[in-house]
Short mmCIF file of C-alpha atoms in Angstrom, two decimals:
data_model
loop_
_atom_site.label_atom_id
_atom_site.label_comp_id
_atom_site.label_asym_id
_atom_site.label_seq_id
_atom_site.Cartn_x
_atom_site.Cartn_y
_atom_site.Cartn_z
CA MET A 11 220.41 29.96 307.97
CA GLU A 12 219.85 32.60 309.43
CA PRO A 13 218.29 35.90 307.60
CA ARG A 14 220.64 38.59 307.30
CA LEU A 15 220.84 42.09 306.35
CA LEU A 16 221.55 42.55 302.58
CA GLY A 17 223.00 46.10 301.94
CA PRO A 18 223.56 47.87 298.70
CA GLY A 19 225.15 46.57 295.99
CA PRO A 20 224.71 44.91 292.50
CA TYR A 21 222.21 42.59 291.54
CA ARG A 22 220.43 42.67 295.24
CA ALA A 23 217.14 41.53 293.80
CA THR A 24 218.70 38.42 292.98
CA ARG A 25 220.69 37.99 296.21
CA LEU A 26 217.21 38.50 297.77
CA TRP A 27 215.26 36.03 295.33
CA ASN A 28 218.07 33.46 296.23
CA GLU A 29 218.12 33.78 299.96
CA ILE A 30 214.10 33.58 300.45
CA ILE A 31 214.14 30.71 298.65
CA GLU A 32 216.75 29.04 300.82
CA LEU A 33 215.10 30.07 303.75
CA PHE A 34 211.90 28.82 302.71
CA ARG A 35 212.77 25.68 301.83
CA ALA A 36 214.81 25.55 304.88
CA GLY A 37 212.20 26.37 307.38
CA MET A 38 209.08 24.63 305.60
CA PRO A 39 207.15 21.75 307.54
CA LEU A 40 206.95 18.92 305.39
CA ARG A 41 204.31 16.32 306.08
CA LYS A 42 202.32 13.41 305.12
CA HIS A 43 198.73 14.53 303.79
CA ARG A 44 196.11 12.23 302.20
CA CYS A 45 194.33 13.70 298.98
CA ARG A 46 191.20 11.73 296.98
CA PHE A 47 192.18 8.20 299.00
CA LYS A 48 195.59 8.50 298.27
CA SER A 49 198.65 9.49 300.85
CA TYR A 50 201.62 11.96 299.65
CA GLU A 51 204.75 12.44 301.49
CA ARG A 52 206.95 15.61 301.81
CA CYS A 53 204.54 18.04 300.80
CA PHE A 54 202.17 20.70 302.33
CA LYS A 55 199.41 23.07 302.24
CA ALA A 56 199.20 26.31 300.12
CA SER A 57 197.40 27.67 302.99
CA GLU A 58 200.42 25.99 305.46
CA ALA A 59 202.70 27.67 302.88
CA VAL A 60 201.44 31.01 303.10
CA GLU A 61 201.54 30.70 306.71
CA CYS A 62 205.47 30.10 306.64
CA LEU A 63 206.32 32.37 304.30
CA HIS A 64 204.16 35.29 305.59
CA GLU A 65 205.89 34.93 309.21
CA LEU A 66 209.06 34.21 307.39
CA LEU A 67 209.33 37.60 305.34
CA GLY A 68 207.89 39.38 308.50
CA SER A 69 210.62 38.53 310.63
CA ASN A 70 213.20 38.94 307.79
CA GLN A 71 214.90 42.84 307.97
CA ASN A 72 214.81 43.02 304.50
CA PHE A 73 211.07 43.00 304.17
CA GLY A 74 209.58 43.66 307.65
CA PRO A 75 206.26 43.31 309.21
CA GLU A 76 204.80 46.08 306.32
CA VAL A 77 204.59 42.58 303.84
CA THR A 78 200.35 41.44 303.63
CA ARG A 79 199.35 38.15 303.61
CA ASP A 80 198.25 38.78 299.77
CA GLN A 81 201.61 39.67 298.98
CA THR A 82 202.60 36.58 300.01
CA VAL A 83 200.21 34.85 297.89
CA LYS A 84 201.40 36.72 295.13
CA LEU A 85 205.21 35.84 295.88
CA LEU A 86 204.20 31.98 295.79
CA LYS A 87 202.58 32.49 292.14
CA LYS A 88 205.94 33.48 291.04
CA PHE A 89 207.60 30.43 293.27
CA LEU A 90 204.98 27.76 291.51
CA LYS A 91 205.83 30.10 287.97
CA ASN A 92 209.65 29.63 288.37
CA HIS A 93 209.74 26.44 289.53
CA VAL A 94 210.49 26.85 293.31
CA ILE A 95 207.93 24.49 294.10
CA GLU A 96 205.47 22.12 292.11
CA ASP A 97 202.24 20.36 293.03
CA ILE A 98 201.57 16.93 293.91
CA LYS A 99 201.60 15.96 290.25
CA GLY A 100 204.36 17.40 289.52
CA ARG A 101 203.02 20.17 287.57
CA TRP A 102 204.35 24.04 287.59
CA GLY A 103 204.48 27.23 285.21
CA LYS A 104 201.78 28.94 285.78
CA GLU A 105 200.61 31.08 288.37
CA ASP A 106 197.28 29.70 289.62
CA PHE A 107 198.45 29.12 293.12
CA GLU A 108 195.69 29.82 295.77
CA ASP A 109 195.63 30.28 299.56
CA ASP A 110 193.37 26.88 300.12
CA GLY A 111 194.01 23.42 300.91
CA HIS A 112 195.56 22.14 297.74
CA LEU A 113 198.93 20.46 298.21
CA TYR A 114 202.29 21.05 296.96
CA ARG A 115 205.86 20.02 297.17
CA PHE A 116 209.77 20.76 296.43
CA PRO A 117 211.01 19.76 293.61
CA PRO A 118 214.82 17.94 294.23
CA SER A 119 216.42 21.13 293.63
CA SER A 120 214.75 24.78 293.03
CA PRO A 121 216.18 26.86 290.79
CA LEU A 122 218.35 29.96 292.20
CA LYS A 123 219.11 32.75 290.01
CA SER A 124 222.87 32.70 288.36
CA TYR A 125 224.62 36.45 288.62
CA PRO A 126 225.64 38.32 285.77
CA LYS A 127 229.79 38.74 285.68
CA LYS A 128 230.68 41.93 286.65
CA PRO A 129 231.65 44.32 283.58
CA SER A 130 235.68 45.16 283.54
CA CYS A 131 235.84 49.00 284.03
CA GLY A 132 239.28 50.54 283.70
CA LYS A 133 239.93 53.97 285.37
CA GLU A 134 241.57 56.68 283.17
CA VAL A 135 244.67 58.26 284.64
CA ILE A 136 244.67 62.22 284.23
CA LYS A 137 248.34 63.26 284.18
CA PHE A 138 248.73 66.74 283.93
CA PRO A 139 251.68 68.69 282.14
CA ASP A 140 254.84 69.16 284.41
CA TRP A 141 255.86 72.92 285.68
CA ASN A 142 258.87 72.73 283.75
CA GLU A 143 257.45 71.06 280.10
CA PRO A 144 257.89 73.24 277.24
CA ARG A 145 254.28 75.44 275.84
CA THR A 146 252.75 72.45 273.32
CA GLY A 147 249.37 73.16 272.58
CA PRO A 148 246.81 75.44 275.14
CA SER A 149 248.04 78.27 276.96
CA GLN A 150 250.06 77.39 280.17
CA GLU A 151 248.13 80.34 281.99
CA HIS A 152 244.66 78.03 281.85
CA ILE A 153 246.30 74.92 283.16
CA PRO A 154 244.06 73.92 286.63
CA VAL A 155 246.15 74.25 289.89
CA LYS A 156 245.32 74.13 293.44
CA SER A 157 246.04 76.99 295.12
CA VAL A 158 249.17 76.60 298.08
CA THR A 159 248.86 76.87 301.78
CA MET A 160 252.13 77.62 303.19
CA ASN A 161 253.38 77.39 306.63
CA SER A 162 256.48 79.17 308.05
CA GLU A 163 258.64 75.74 307.32
CA MET A 164 257.35 76.02 303.47
CA TRP A 165 258.03 79.57 303.38
CA TYR A 166 261.64 79.62 304.41
CA LYS A 167 262.25 76.72 302.50
CA ARG A 168 260.66 78.07 299.33
CA HIS A 169 261.88 81.95 299.44
CA SER A 170 265.11 81.62 301.02
CA ILE A 171 267.61 84.75 300.32
CA ALA A 172 270.08 82.73 298.82
CA ILE A 173 270.95 83.41 295.44
CA GLY A 174 268.81 80.90 293.03
CA GLU A 175 266.61 79.61 295.26
CA ILE A 176 263.87 81.94 294.52
CA PRO A 177 261.07 80.35 292.86
CA ALA A 178 258.99 81.63 289.87
CA CYS A 179 255.45 82.27 290.54
CA LYS A 180 252.85 83.50 288.39
CA LEU A 181 248.58 84.38 288.27
CA VAL A 182 246.64 81.77 287.09
CA PHE A 183 243.62 83.31 285.64
CA ARG A 184 240.64 80.68 285.37
CA ARG A 185 238.75 80.12 281.83
CA GLU A 186 235.41 81.32 282.47
CA LEU A 187 233.16 78.36 283.45
CA THR A 188 229.96 77.89 280.96
CA GLN A 189 226.79 76.40 281.71
CA THR A 190 227.64 73.47 280.66
CA ASN A 191 230.77 73.18 283.08
CA ILE A 192 228.74 73.86 285.91
CA GLU A 193 226.29 70.97 284.80
CA GLU A 194 228.84 68.59 284.78
CA ILE A 195 230.69 69.61 288.00
CA TRP A 196 226.96 68.97 289.69
CA LYS A 197 226.85 65.56 287.74
CA SER A 198 230.28 64.50 288.48
CA MET A 199 230.21 65.31 292.56
CA THR A 200 226.58 64.29 292.72
CA LEU A 201 227.13 60.37 291.66
CA SER A 202 230.49 60.96 293.69
CA ARG A 203 228.42 62.09 297.07
CA LEU A 204 226.14 59.11 295.90
CA GLN A 205 228.85 56.61 295.28
CA LYS A 206 230.29 57.17 298.95
CA VAL A 207 226.57 56.98 300.65
CA LEU A 208 226.13 53.93 299.05
CA GLY A 209 229.63 52.70 300.35
CA LEU A 210 229.99 51.32 296.52
CA ASP A 211 233.44 50.52 294.90
CA SER A 212 231.95 51.66 291.44
CA LEU A 213 228.37 52.47 290.57
CA ASP A 214 228.86 50.95 287.17
CA GLU A 215 227.01 47.79 288.46
CA VAL A 216 223.63 50.02 289.83
CA LEU A 217 223.48 52.86 287.32
CA ASP A 218 224.42 53.59 284.03
CA THR A 219 225.96 57.32 284.32
CA LYS A 220 225.47 57.85 280.86
CA LEU A 221 221.87 58.22 281.06
CA VAL A 222 221.89 61.03 284.01
CA ASN A 223 221.61 64.41 282.35
CA SER A 224 223.22 66.95 284.42
CA LYS A 225 220.80 69.17 283.20
CA HIS A 226 217.89 67.64 285.50
CA ILE A 227 220.03 67.98 288.44
CA VAL A 228 220.73 71.70 287.91
CA GLN A 229 216.60 72.16 287.71
CA ASN A 230 216.19 70.08 290.50
CA VAL A 231 217.66 71.96 292.70
CA TYR A 232 217.49 75.54 291.76
CA ASN A 233 213.92 75.24 290.29
CA VAL A 234 211.46 75.34 293.25
CA ASN A 235 208.95 77.24 294.55
CA LYS A 236 208.67 78.28 298.23
CA GLN A 237 207.23 74.99 299.39
CA GLY A 238 210.26 73.05 297.94
CA ILE A 239 208.17 71.46 294.64
CA VAL A 240 209.89 71.91 291.45
CA THR A 241 208.85 74.31 288.96
CA LEU A 242 208.61 72.91 285.29
CA GLU A 243 209.68 74.99 281.85
CA ASP A 244 207.65 72.62 280.04
CA LYS A 245 203.75 73.45 281.63
CA SER A 246 202.29 70.85 279.10
CA LYS A 247 203.81 68.22 281.55
CA GLU A 248 201.98 69.44 284.61
CA LEU A 249 199.61 67.27 286.08
CA PRO A 250 195.93 67.76 285.23
CA HIS A 251 194.02 70.47 287.17
CA TRP A 252 191.27 67.72 288.19
CA ILE A 253 193.98 65.61 289.27
CA LEU A 254 195.14 68.31 291.34
CA SER A 255 191.56 69.10 293.00
CA ALA A 256 190.98 65.30 293.34
CA MET A 257 194.03 65.23 295.07
CA LYS A 258 193.53 68.09 297.49
CA CYS A 259 190.29 66.84 298.14
CA LEU A 260 191.04 63.91 299.84
CA ILE A 261 194.30 65.63 301.66
CA ASN A 262 191.60 68.44 303.01
CA TRP A 263 188.72 66.39 303.13
CA PRO A 264 185.80 66.92 304.67
CA SER A 265 186.09 70.65 303.08
CA CYS A 266 186.44 70.48 299.15
CA SER A 267 186.88 73.59 298.17
CA ASP A 268 188.04 72.99 294.84
CA LEU A 269 185.56 70.66 293.77
CA LYS A 270 182.06 72.57 293.23
CA GLN A 271 180.00 69.17 292.46
CA PRO A 272 177.90 68.02 295.35
CA THR A 273 179.18 65.24 297.38
CA TYR A 274 177.53 61.55 297.77
CA SER A 275 177.78 58.50 299.89
CA GLY A 276 180.91 56.68 298.80
CA PHE A 277 182.47 59.89 296.90
CA GLU A 278 185.78 59.89 298.35
CA ARG A 279 186.19 56.22 297.54
CA ASP A 280 185.21 57.20 293.62
CA VAL A 281 187.48 60.00 293.73
CA PHE A 282 190.39 58.35 294.87
CA LYS A 283 189.99 55.40 292.20
CA THR A 284 190.14 58.29 289.89
CA ILE A 285 193.38 59.37 291.23
CA VAL A 286 194.91 55.64 291.20
CA ASP A 287 193.63 54.52 287.85
CA TYR A 288 195.63 58.23 286.48
CA PHE A 289 198.44 56.79 288.37
CA GLY A 290 198.59 53.44 287.11
CA GLN A 291 198.16 53.94 283.66
CA MET A 292 201.63 55.32 283.24
CA LYS A 293 203.70 54.08 280.44
CA GLU A 294 207.10 54.26 283.08
CA PRO A 295 207.36 54.40 287.31
CA LEU A 296 208.12 57.76 288.74
CA LEU A 297 211.29 56.29 289.86
CA ALA A 298 212.50 55.61 285.93
CA PHE A 299 213.42 52.23 284.93
CA HIS A 300 217.01 52.75 284.37
CA PHE A 301 217.21 54.37 288.44
CA PHE A 302 215.33 50.97 289.69
CA ASP A 303 218.72 49.06 290.98
CA VAL A 304 219.76 52.21 292.44
CA PHE A 305 216.80 52.43 294.64
CA VAL A 306 216.94 48.80 295.65
CA SER A 307 220.30 49.19 296.83
CA VAL A 308 219.22 51.90 299.55
CA LEU A 309 217.37 49.77 301.05
CA GLY A 310 219.85 48.13 302.02
CA LEU A 311 220.68 50.98 304.43
CA LEU A 312 217.11 51.26 305.95
CA GLN A 313 218.21 50.14 309.09
CA LYS A 314 220.40 53.24 308.82
CA PRO A 315 217.56 55.69 308.63
CA SER A 316 220.08 58.87 308.28
CA LYS A 317 222.08 56.65 305.30
CA ALA A 318 219.00 55.65 303.95
CA VAL A 319 217.42 59.52 303.87
CA GLU A 320 220.95 61.02 302.41
CA ALA A 321 220.96 58.33 299.80
CA LEU A 322 217.37 58.98 298.85
CA GLN A 323 217.82 62.60 298.44
CA ILE A 324 220.59 62.55 296.33
CA SER A 325 219.11 59.96 293.93
CA CYS A 326 216.10 61.80 293.60
CA LEU A 327 217.76 64.70 291.83
CA LEU A 328 218.50 62.80 289.26
CA LEU A 329 215.28 62.18 288.66
CA PRO A 330 213.57 64.37 285.27
CA PRO A 331 211.96 67.39 286.80
CA GLU A 332 208.47 66.32 285.95
CA ASN A 333 208.79 62.72 287.23
CA ARG A 334 210.14 64.44 290.58
CA LYS A 335 207.50 66.83 291.21
CA ARG A 336 204.79 64.41 290.76
CA LEU A 337 206.63 61.92 293.00
CA GLN A 338 206.60 65.02 295.62
CA LEU A 339 203.01 66.05 294.81
CA LEU A 340 201.95 62.05 295.17
CA VAL A 341 204.11 61.04 298.21
CA ARG A 342 202.93 64.01 300.25
CA MET A 343 199.21 62.98 299.29
CA MET A 344 199.67 59.83 300.25
CA ALA A 345 201.52 60.55 303.73
CA ARG A 346 198.55 63.43 304.74
CA ILE A 347 195.84 61.05 303.53
CA SER A 348 197.10 58.31 305.78
CA LEU A 349 196.78 61.15 308.99
CA ASN A 350 193.53 62.44 308.17
CA GLN A 351 191.38 61.30 310.91
CA ASP A 352 188.09 62.95 308.99
CA LEU A 353 188.31 60.47 305.96
CA PRO A 354 186.34 58.12 306.12
CA PRO A 355 188.00 54.57 305.16
CA LEU A 356 188.49 53.88 301.50
CA SER A 357 188.11 50.43 302.10
CA GLU A 358 186.42 48.02 304.26
CA SER A 359 189.41 45.21 304.12
CA VAL A 360 192.86 47.17 305.09
CA ARG A 361 193.99 50.87 306.89
CA THR A 362 194.14 53.56 304.70
CA ARG A 363 197.99 52.92 305.36
CA THR A 364 198.83 49.92 303.84
CA LEU A 365 195.71 50.96 300.71
CA MET A 366 198.34 53.85 299.85
CA VAL A 367 201.29 51.86 299.38
CA GLN A 368 199.51 49.10 297.46
CA ALA A 369 197.69 50.99 295.49
CA PHE A 370 200.46 53.51 294.27
CA SER A 371 203.89 51.38 294.75
CA ARG A 372 204.19 50.05 291.59
CA CYS A 373 203.53 53.18 289.59
CA ILE A 374 206.42 54.74 291.65
CA LEU A 375 208.94 51.61 291.46
CA CYS A 376 208.58 48.83 289.27
CA SER A 377 211.68 46.84 286.79
CA LYS A 378 211.40 46.89 283.18
CA ASP A 379 212.13 43.19 283.02
CA GLU A 380 210.06 41.17 285.08
CA ILE A 381 211.52 40.87 288.44
CA ASP A 382 210.10 38.75 290.92
CA LEU A 383 210.40 40.85 294.34
CA ASP A 384 209.91 44.01 292.70
CA GLU A 385 206.39 44.71 294.82
CA LEU A 386 207.91 43.47 298.13
CA LEU A 387 210.66 45.95 297.79
CA ALA A 388 208.76 48.72 296.06
CA ALA A 389 206.42 48.71 298.96
CA LYS A 390 208.96 49.02 301.46
CA LEU A 391 210.64 51.81 299.87
CA VAL A 392 207.18 53.65 299.76
CA SER A 393 206.52 53.02 303.31
CA PHE A 394 209.91 54.40 304.14
CA LEU A 395 209.30 57.70 301.53
CA MET A 396 205.88 58.10 303.34
CA ASP A 397 207.65 58.35 306.45
CA ASN A 398 210.30 60.79 305.76
CA TYR A 399 209.08 62.77 302.57
CA GLN A 400 209.44 65.88 304.05
CA GLU A 401 213.59 65.48 304.05
CA ILE A 402 214.01 63.00 301.39
CA LEU A 403 211.92 64.89 298.48
CA SER A 404 214.20 68.43 299.78
CA VAL A 405 217.49 69.64 298.46
CA PRO A 406 220.04 68.20 300.26
CA SER A 407 221.90 71.55 301.58
CA ALA A 408 225.30 70.05 302.32
CA LEU A 409 225.76 68.51 298.63
CA LYS A 410 224.42 71.78 297.25
CA SER A 411 226.75 74.02 299.48
CA SER A 412 230.01 72.19 298.87
CA ILE A 413 229.30 72.03 295.06
CA GLU A 414 228.49 75.67 295.12
CA ASP A 415 231.95 76.76 296.94
CA HIS A 416 233.82 74.41 294.81
CA VAL A 417 232.88 76.30 291.72
CA VAL A 418 233.78 79.32 293.11
CA HIS A 419 236.96 77.97 293.72
CA LEU A 420 237.58 77.40 290.29
CA GLN A 421 236.79 80.79 289.13
CA ARG A 422 239.16 82.51 291.38
CA VAL A 423 242.87 83.71 290.39
CA GLN A 424 245.09 81.52 291.60
CA ILE A 425 249.20 81.82 291.99
CA LYS A 426 251.03 78.48 291.13
CA TYR A 427 254.45 77.91 292.46
CA ALA A 428 256.49 75.56 290.71
CA GLY A 429 256.22 72.02 292.32
CA ALA A 430 252.75 72.54 292.75
CA ASP A 431 251.34 70.05 289.82
CA SER A 432 247.99 69.06 291.59
CA ASP A 433 244.92 70.22 290.87
CA ALA A 434 241.74 71.08 293.22
CA THR A 435 239.05 69.61 290.89
CA LEU A 436 240.96 66.01 291.17
CA PRO A 437 239.03 63.73 294.22
CA PRO A 438 241.02 63.56 297.28
CA PRO A 439 242.82 59.78 297.44
CA SER A 440 240.70 57.61 299.12
CA PHE A 441 242.29 55.42 302.04
CA CYS A 442 241.58 52.48 303.43
CA HIS A 443 240.09 52.57 306.99
CA GLN A 444 239.86 49.82 309.75
CA ILE A 445 237.07 47.60 310.65
CA THR A 446 236.08 45.41 313.34
CA THR A 447 236.97 41.75 313.11
CA GLY A 448 232.71 41.22 312.86
CA GLU A 449 232.36 42.63 309.72
CA PHE A 450 235.75 41.16 308.39
CA GLU A 451 234.11 37.79 309.16
CA TYR A 452 231.01 39.09 307.37
CA GLN A 453 232.79 40.27 304.28
CA ARG A 454 235.18 37.17 304.06
CA ALA A 455 231.92 35.14 304.32
CA THR A 456 229.54 37.01 301.73
CA GLY A 457 232.14 37.14 299.55
CA SER A 458 233.22 33.67 299.05
CA GLN A 459 229.99 31.80 299.88
CA GLU A 460 227.74 33.58 297.10
CA PRO A 461 230.43 32.23 294.52
CA LEU A 462 230.80 28.46 295.93
CA ALA A 463 227.03 28.38 296.41
CA ALA A 464 226.33 29.22 292.72
CA LEU A 465 229.28 26.14 291.74
CA LEU A 466 227.68 23.93 293.82
CA GLU A 467 223.64 24.59 292.23
CA GLU A 468 225.64 24.78 288.67
CA ILE A 469 226.54 21.05 289.59
CA VAL A 470 223.16 19.97 291.14
CA MET A 471 221.33 20.93 288.03
CA ASN A 472 224.06 19.86 285.51
CA LYS A 473 222.17 16.97 283.64
CA GLU A 474 224.74 15.63 281.24
CA ILE A 475 226.96 14.39 284.09
CA SER A 476 226.19 10.61 285.34
CA VAL A 477 224.48 10.31 288.59
CA LYS A 478 228.22 8.79 289.63
CA ASP A 479 229.89 11.21 288.73
CA LYS A 480 227.10 14.44 290.34
CA LYS A 481 227.44 12.17 293.65
CA LYS A 482 231.59 12.23 293.37
CA LYS A 483 231.43 15.87 292.71
CA LEU A 484 228.98 16.68 295.51
CA LYS A 485 231.10 14.31 297.66
CA GLN A 486 234.49 16.01 296.97
CA PHE A 487 232.53 19.37 297.49
CA GLN A 488 231.33 18.61 300.91
CA LYS A 489 234.58 17.70 301.98
CA CYS A 490 236.31 20.75 300.95
CA TYR A 491 232.91 23.26 301.61
CA PRO A 492 230.79 22.00 303.94
CA GLU A 493 229.61 25.05 305.31
CA VAL A 494 228.04 25.96 301.65
CA TYR A 495 226.91 22.53 301.62
CA ARG A 496 224.87 22.36 304.55
CA VAL A 497 223.30 25.65 303.83
CA ARG A 498 222.13 23.96 300.22
CA PHE A 499 221.42 20.81 302.28
CA PRO A 500 220.36 21.42 305.35
CA SER A 501 219.29 17.52 306.10
CA PRO A 502 219.87 14.29 304.18
CA GLU A 503 216.34 14.06 303.07
CA THR A 504 217.29 16.84 300.91
CA GLU A 505 219.88 15.39 299.59
CA ALA A 506 217.81 12.29 299.44
CA MET A 507 215.69 13.95 297.22
CA LEU A 508 217.80 15.00 294.66
CA PHE A 509 218.57 10.94 293.89
CA PRO A 510 215.72 9.47 294.13
CA GLU A 511 215.77 5.70 294.48
CA LYS A 512 214.33 3.71 291.34
CA THR A 513 212.07 0.51 292.10
CA LYS A 514 214.12 -2.59 290.97
CA GLN A 515 210.88 -5.02 289.81
CA LYS A 516 211.57 -8.40 290.80
CA PRO A 517 211.92 -11.20 287.83
CA PRO A 518 209.37 -13.17 287.84
CA ILE A 519 209.53 -16.85 289.53
CA LEU A 520 209.96 -19.71 287.55
CA ARG A 521 207.19 -22.79 287.38
CA TRP A 522 210.28 -25.25 287.43
CA ALA A 523 211.97 -23.34 290.67
CA LEU A 524 212.67 -25.37 293.50
CA LYS A 525 211.64 -23.86 297.13
CA LYS A 526 215.32 -25.46 298.09
CA PRO A 527 218.36 -25.60 296.19
CA PHE A 528 219.62 -28.59 294.46
CA GLN A 529 221.82 -31.08 296.49
CA PRO A 530 223.45 -33.30 294.12
CA PHE A 531 223.07 -37.17 295.93
CA HIS A 532 226.19 -38.32 297.99
CA ARG A 533 226.45 -42.36 298.42
CA THR A 534 226.56 -42.93 301.98
CA ARG A 535 228.20 -46.69 303.68
CA SER A 536 226.05 -48.88 305.45
CA PHE A 537 227.22 -50.69 308.36
CA ARG A 538 225.98 -53.73 309.28
CA MET A 539 225.65 -54.91 312.93
#
C-alpha cells in the first residue's frame, strides 16, 4: 500500500489513523526473537518499531520530516493502548511502551476506526414573488432585485416602438441595511469562500456554522492596529503585562528593555518556561475546539501553499477576537525566537524551532475528544503557521473588497424591469468543471474503497458468526474486490493469523493395541510331493 496525500474533507484525522495503521502493519519487518530462553515467532523489538514508524511518518506527505522520534514513541503508546499492537504475552490497553528491547507483535487484526454516518441536510429553495403577482404582505418596492445590463439587442426587444410592448419599470429603493444585516452578509460570504477554497460540497461535516459568530468576523477585520494585531474592546481579556514583557524579552534578546531586574545564567530558560506554563494552563486551545476539523482539513492543502494560506486566513477570521490576538502574538514570538541567533539555546537536546513546535502546538490546536493523531497534526499546522504567519494572520484583502462591494451594491437604488426576477444576493450557480483522467480514477477509487474496507473490517471483527461462515464470506469478498482484500491482507501470513491453527491432541495408545493390524487366519492347502 503506497502512502497518499489525503485532501480536505470530513473525518480526516480518522482516515489518517486508519491509513497509518495499514502502512505500519504492511511495512514492519517481523522476525523470530528469543526472550528468556524462549523463542517467539513473527514479532519485533520496540526500538525496531520506533525506527520503522518514524521513517514511515517522515516519508508520508501528510506528516513530513518534522516528526520527531519522541512523537513516534507517543504514537506507539497509543497503538498499544488501542490494541494496534500487543506484547508477546498478549497484553495491551496501557501506554507503557518504551523505546527499548521489549518484544511486541500484531494482533490477528488491528482495529480500524469507523466513519460516522453523514448527516442528511436538505437545501432550502428560496422563491421570490413573480413580477405579475398581486401585492401581498410587504411592499414589492423592497423586493431584492438584480440590476440588468442591456446590450443593443435586448434594448430593442424591450423598448420596441410597437404599441403595448413598452415594459413597465420602476425604481426600487433598498431597505437600509442594519449592522446585523451587514454582519450576516460577512458570515455568509466568508463561509462560502472557505467552502470553495477547501473544495467541499458542504461545510456541515467539518463545521457547525451555528457556532460561528458573525460579530467576531467583523471585529477581526476592522478592529486592528497599524501592525494588523486585533484590538480588543474588553481590556480584561488582554494578555497580562508580565507575559507580554517576557515575550518581548526573548524576541529582542539580549536587549531586554522591559525587564528591569538583573539577568543571570539560565535566565532566558526561566523566562521561556514562564511563557510555556501560562499558555499551557488554558482550558481551550487558541484554535477553538469546534474549529478542530476545519483546521485539520486545511492540512490537506499544504502541497498547494497558496491555497493553504488562503484557507487559514479565512479560518482564523472565525476565531474570537481575544483568541486571534493571542495567536498573532504567540506565533510571531515563536517565529522570531527561532530566527534570533543571539539567543542562547533554550534546550540541550532539540533545536529552538523544534522546541517551539513541541512546547506550543497543543495550546494552539487539539481536539476536545481524545484524538490519537492530534499532536502530530498540530505540529504540522504550527510549523506551517510559523513559516507564513505574516500572511496567514492578516486580513484577506480580496475577500474584504468583495464583501464591501457587495454591501454597497445592496444599498444602491435599482431599476426593476419585467422579467428580472433574479436577485444579486443569491449565490451564482455552480457548474461542473473538467478533471483529468488520473483525478477521476483517484476519486473513483477513494470514494468506493473506504466503505468496502470498512465492510471487510466488519466481517473480520464479527465474533457472532462461525469460523466456517467467516472464511466463506472472506472468500466471496476476495473474489469480488481483490484489491481491497490485498490491502487488508498483503500476504498469506497476515491472512493465516486471523485463523490460528488449533493443536490437536493425539489420543493415548491403548496398551493392547497391536503394532500390525489384525489379519484373519486363512487355511492354505498343502501339497504333498
